[in-house]
PDB file of C-alpha atoms in Angstrom:
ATOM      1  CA  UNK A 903       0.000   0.000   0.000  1.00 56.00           C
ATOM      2  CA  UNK A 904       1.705   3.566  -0.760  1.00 58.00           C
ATOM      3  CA  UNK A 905       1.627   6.139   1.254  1.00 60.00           C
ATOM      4  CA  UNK A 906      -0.897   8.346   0.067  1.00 54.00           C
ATOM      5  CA  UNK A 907      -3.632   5.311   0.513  1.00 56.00           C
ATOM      6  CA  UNK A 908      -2.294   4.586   4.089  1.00 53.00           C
ATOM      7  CA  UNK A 909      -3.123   8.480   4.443  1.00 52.00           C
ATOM      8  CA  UNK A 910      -6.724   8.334   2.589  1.00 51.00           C
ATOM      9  CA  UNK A 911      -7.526   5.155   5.604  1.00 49.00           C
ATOM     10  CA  UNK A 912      -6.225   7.071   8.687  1.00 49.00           C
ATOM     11  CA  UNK A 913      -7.656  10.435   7.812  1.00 52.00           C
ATOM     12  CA  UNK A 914     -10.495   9.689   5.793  1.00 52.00           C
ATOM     13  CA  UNK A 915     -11.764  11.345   2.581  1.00 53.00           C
ATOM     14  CA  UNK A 916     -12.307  14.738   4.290  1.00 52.00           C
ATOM     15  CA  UNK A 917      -9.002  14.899   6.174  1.00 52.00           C
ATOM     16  CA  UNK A 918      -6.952  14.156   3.046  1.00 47.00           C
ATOM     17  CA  UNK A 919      -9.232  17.726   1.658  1.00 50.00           C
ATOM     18  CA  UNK A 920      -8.969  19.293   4.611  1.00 53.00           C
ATOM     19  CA  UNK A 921      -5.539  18.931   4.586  1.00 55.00           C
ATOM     20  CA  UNK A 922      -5.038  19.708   0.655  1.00 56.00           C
ATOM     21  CA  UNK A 923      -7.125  22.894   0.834  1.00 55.00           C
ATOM     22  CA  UNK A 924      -4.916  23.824   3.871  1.00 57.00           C
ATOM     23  CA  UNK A 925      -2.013  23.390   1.699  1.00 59.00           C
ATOM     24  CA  UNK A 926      -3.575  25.211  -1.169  1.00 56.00           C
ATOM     25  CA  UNK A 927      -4.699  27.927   1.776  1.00 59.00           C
ATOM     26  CA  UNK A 928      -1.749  28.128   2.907  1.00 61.00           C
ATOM     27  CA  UNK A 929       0.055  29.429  -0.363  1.00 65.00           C
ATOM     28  CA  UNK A 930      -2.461  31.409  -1.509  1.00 66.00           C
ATOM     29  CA  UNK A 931      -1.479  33.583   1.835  1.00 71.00           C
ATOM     30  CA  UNK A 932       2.331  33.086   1.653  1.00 70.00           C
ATOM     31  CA  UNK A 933       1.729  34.745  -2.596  1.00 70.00           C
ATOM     32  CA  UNK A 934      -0.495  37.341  -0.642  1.00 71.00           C
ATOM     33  CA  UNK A 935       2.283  37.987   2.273  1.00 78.00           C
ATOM     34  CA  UNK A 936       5.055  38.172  -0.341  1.00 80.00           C
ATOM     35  CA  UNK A 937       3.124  41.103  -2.445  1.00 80.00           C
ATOM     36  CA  UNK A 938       2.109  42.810   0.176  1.00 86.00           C
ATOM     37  CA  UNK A 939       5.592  42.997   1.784  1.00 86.00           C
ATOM     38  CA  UNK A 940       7.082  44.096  -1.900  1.00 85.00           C
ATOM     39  CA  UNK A 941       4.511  46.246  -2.196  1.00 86.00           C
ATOM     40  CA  UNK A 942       6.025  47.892   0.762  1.00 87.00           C
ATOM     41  CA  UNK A 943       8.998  47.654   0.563  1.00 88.00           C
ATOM     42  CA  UNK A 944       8.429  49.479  -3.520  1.00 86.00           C
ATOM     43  CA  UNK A 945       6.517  52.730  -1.522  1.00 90.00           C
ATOM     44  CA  UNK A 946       9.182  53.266   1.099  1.00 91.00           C
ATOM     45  CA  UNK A 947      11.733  53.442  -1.750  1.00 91.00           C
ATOM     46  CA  UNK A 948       9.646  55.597  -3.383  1.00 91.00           C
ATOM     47  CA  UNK A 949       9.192  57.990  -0.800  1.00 93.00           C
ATOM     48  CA  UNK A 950      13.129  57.696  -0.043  1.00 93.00           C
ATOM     49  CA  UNK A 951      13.444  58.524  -4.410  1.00 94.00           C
ATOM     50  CA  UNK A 952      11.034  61.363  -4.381  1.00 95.00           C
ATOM     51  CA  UNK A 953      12.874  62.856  -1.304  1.00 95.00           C
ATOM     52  CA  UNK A 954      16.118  62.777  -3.080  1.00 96.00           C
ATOM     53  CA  UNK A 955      14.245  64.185  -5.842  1.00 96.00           C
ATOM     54  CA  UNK A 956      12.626  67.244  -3.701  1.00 96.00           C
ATOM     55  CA  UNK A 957      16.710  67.474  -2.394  1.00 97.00           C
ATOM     56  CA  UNK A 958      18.308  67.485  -5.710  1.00 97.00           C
ATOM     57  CA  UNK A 959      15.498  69.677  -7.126  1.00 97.00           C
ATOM     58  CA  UNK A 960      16.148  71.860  -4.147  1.00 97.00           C
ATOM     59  CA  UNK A 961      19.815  72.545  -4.713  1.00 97.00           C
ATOM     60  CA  UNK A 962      19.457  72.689  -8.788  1.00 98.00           C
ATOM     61  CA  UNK A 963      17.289  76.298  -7.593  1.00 98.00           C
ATOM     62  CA  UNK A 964      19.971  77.450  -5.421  1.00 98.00           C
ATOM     63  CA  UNK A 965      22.750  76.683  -7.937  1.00 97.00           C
ATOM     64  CA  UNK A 966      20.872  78.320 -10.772  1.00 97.00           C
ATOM     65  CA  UNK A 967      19.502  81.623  -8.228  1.00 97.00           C
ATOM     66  CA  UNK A 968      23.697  81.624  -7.495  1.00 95.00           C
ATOM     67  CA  UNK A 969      24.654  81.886 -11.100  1.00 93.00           C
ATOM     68  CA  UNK A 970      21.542  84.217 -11.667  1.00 93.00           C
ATOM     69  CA  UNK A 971      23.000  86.869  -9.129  1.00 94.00           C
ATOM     70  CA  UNK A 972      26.943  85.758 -10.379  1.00 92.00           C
ATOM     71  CA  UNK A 973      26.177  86.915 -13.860  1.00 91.00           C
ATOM     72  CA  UNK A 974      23.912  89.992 -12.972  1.00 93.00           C
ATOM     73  CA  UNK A 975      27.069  91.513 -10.898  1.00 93.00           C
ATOM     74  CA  UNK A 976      29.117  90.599 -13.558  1.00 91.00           C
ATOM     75  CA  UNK A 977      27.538  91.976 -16.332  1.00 91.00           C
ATOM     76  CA  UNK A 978      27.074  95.332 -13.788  1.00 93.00           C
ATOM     77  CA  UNK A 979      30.829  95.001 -13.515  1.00 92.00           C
ATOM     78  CA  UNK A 980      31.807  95.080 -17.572  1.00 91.00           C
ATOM     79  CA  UNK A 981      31.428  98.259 -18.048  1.00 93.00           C
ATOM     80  CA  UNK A 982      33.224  99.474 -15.158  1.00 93.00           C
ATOM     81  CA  UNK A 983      35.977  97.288 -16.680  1.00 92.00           C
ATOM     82  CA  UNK A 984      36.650  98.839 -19.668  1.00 92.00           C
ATOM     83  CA  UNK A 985      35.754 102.240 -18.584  1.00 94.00           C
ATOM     84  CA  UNK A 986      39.115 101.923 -16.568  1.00 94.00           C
ATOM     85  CA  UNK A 987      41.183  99.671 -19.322  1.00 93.00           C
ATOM     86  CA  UNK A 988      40.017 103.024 -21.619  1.00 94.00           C
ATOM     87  CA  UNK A 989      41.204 105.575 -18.470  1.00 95.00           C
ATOM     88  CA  UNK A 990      44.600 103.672 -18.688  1.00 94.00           C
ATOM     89  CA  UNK A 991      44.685 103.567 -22.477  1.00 94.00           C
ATOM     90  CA  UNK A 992      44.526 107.107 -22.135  1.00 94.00           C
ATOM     91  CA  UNK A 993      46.899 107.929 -20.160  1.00 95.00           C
ATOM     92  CA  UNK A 994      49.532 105.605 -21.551  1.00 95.00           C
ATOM     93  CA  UNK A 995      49.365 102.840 -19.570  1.00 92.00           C
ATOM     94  CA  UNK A 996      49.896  99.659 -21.281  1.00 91.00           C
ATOM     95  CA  UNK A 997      47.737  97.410 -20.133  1.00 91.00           C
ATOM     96  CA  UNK A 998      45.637  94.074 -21.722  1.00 90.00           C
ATOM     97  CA  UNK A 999      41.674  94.301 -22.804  1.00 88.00           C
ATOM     98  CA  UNK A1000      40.328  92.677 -19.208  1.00 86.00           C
ATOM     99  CA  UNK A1001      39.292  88.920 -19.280  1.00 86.00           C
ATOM    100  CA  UNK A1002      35.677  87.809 -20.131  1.00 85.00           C
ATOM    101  CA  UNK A1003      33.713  87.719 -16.575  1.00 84.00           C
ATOM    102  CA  UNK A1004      31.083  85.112 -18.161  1.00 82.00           C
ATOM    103  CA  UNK A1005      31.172  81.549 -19.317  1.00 78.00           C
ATOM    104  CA  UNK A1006      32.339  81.815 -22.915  1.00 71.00           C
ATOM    105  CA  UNK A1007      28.642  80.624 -23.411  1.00 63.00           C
ATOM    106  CA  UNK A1008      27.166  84.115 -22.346  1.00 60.00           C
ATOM    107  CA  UNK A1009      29.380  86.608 -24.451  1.00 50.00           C
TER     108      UNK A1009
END
């Protein structure tokens, strides 16, 4: 006699269910366990990404308000530049064209 008709005698036609659907049960809420911890686990990385996003977006602002206010005092500052390089010119002082105070981008 195998095994599973020694089981089928001892625990009788509904046992050998009982204990099937328990099996059947039981996996059905391990699959259910195992999404809902991934599902989880998948929001609190989220939450960590869109916080690194909020960061990251934070400091592009304060980088590009920095170069904002860079450039405006530099471009205030150009003319002032050659208004003395001129000056010197003038009075016969050799002296170079002063350097670009923007990214070669912005001239």
């Amino acid at each position: 006699m195998d095994a599973l008709a020694l089981a089928g005698l001892v625990l009788g036609p509904g046992g050998l269910l009982g204990g099937a659907g328990a099996a059947w049960w039981g996996r059905k809420k391990l699959k259910v366990d195992l999404a809902t911890t991934l599902n989880a686990s998948v929001l609190q990385w989220a939450e960590v990404l869109r916080a690194d996003l909020a960061e990251t977006e934070a400091r592009v602002d304060n980088l590009e308000q920095k170069i904002r206010v860079r450039d405006e005092l530099a471009v205030r500052h150009m003319p002032w530049d050659w208004r003395v390089y001129q000056s010197l010119l003038e009075l016969g002082h050799p002296v170079e064209e002063p350097p670009p105070l923007l990214p070669a981008e912005q001239h």
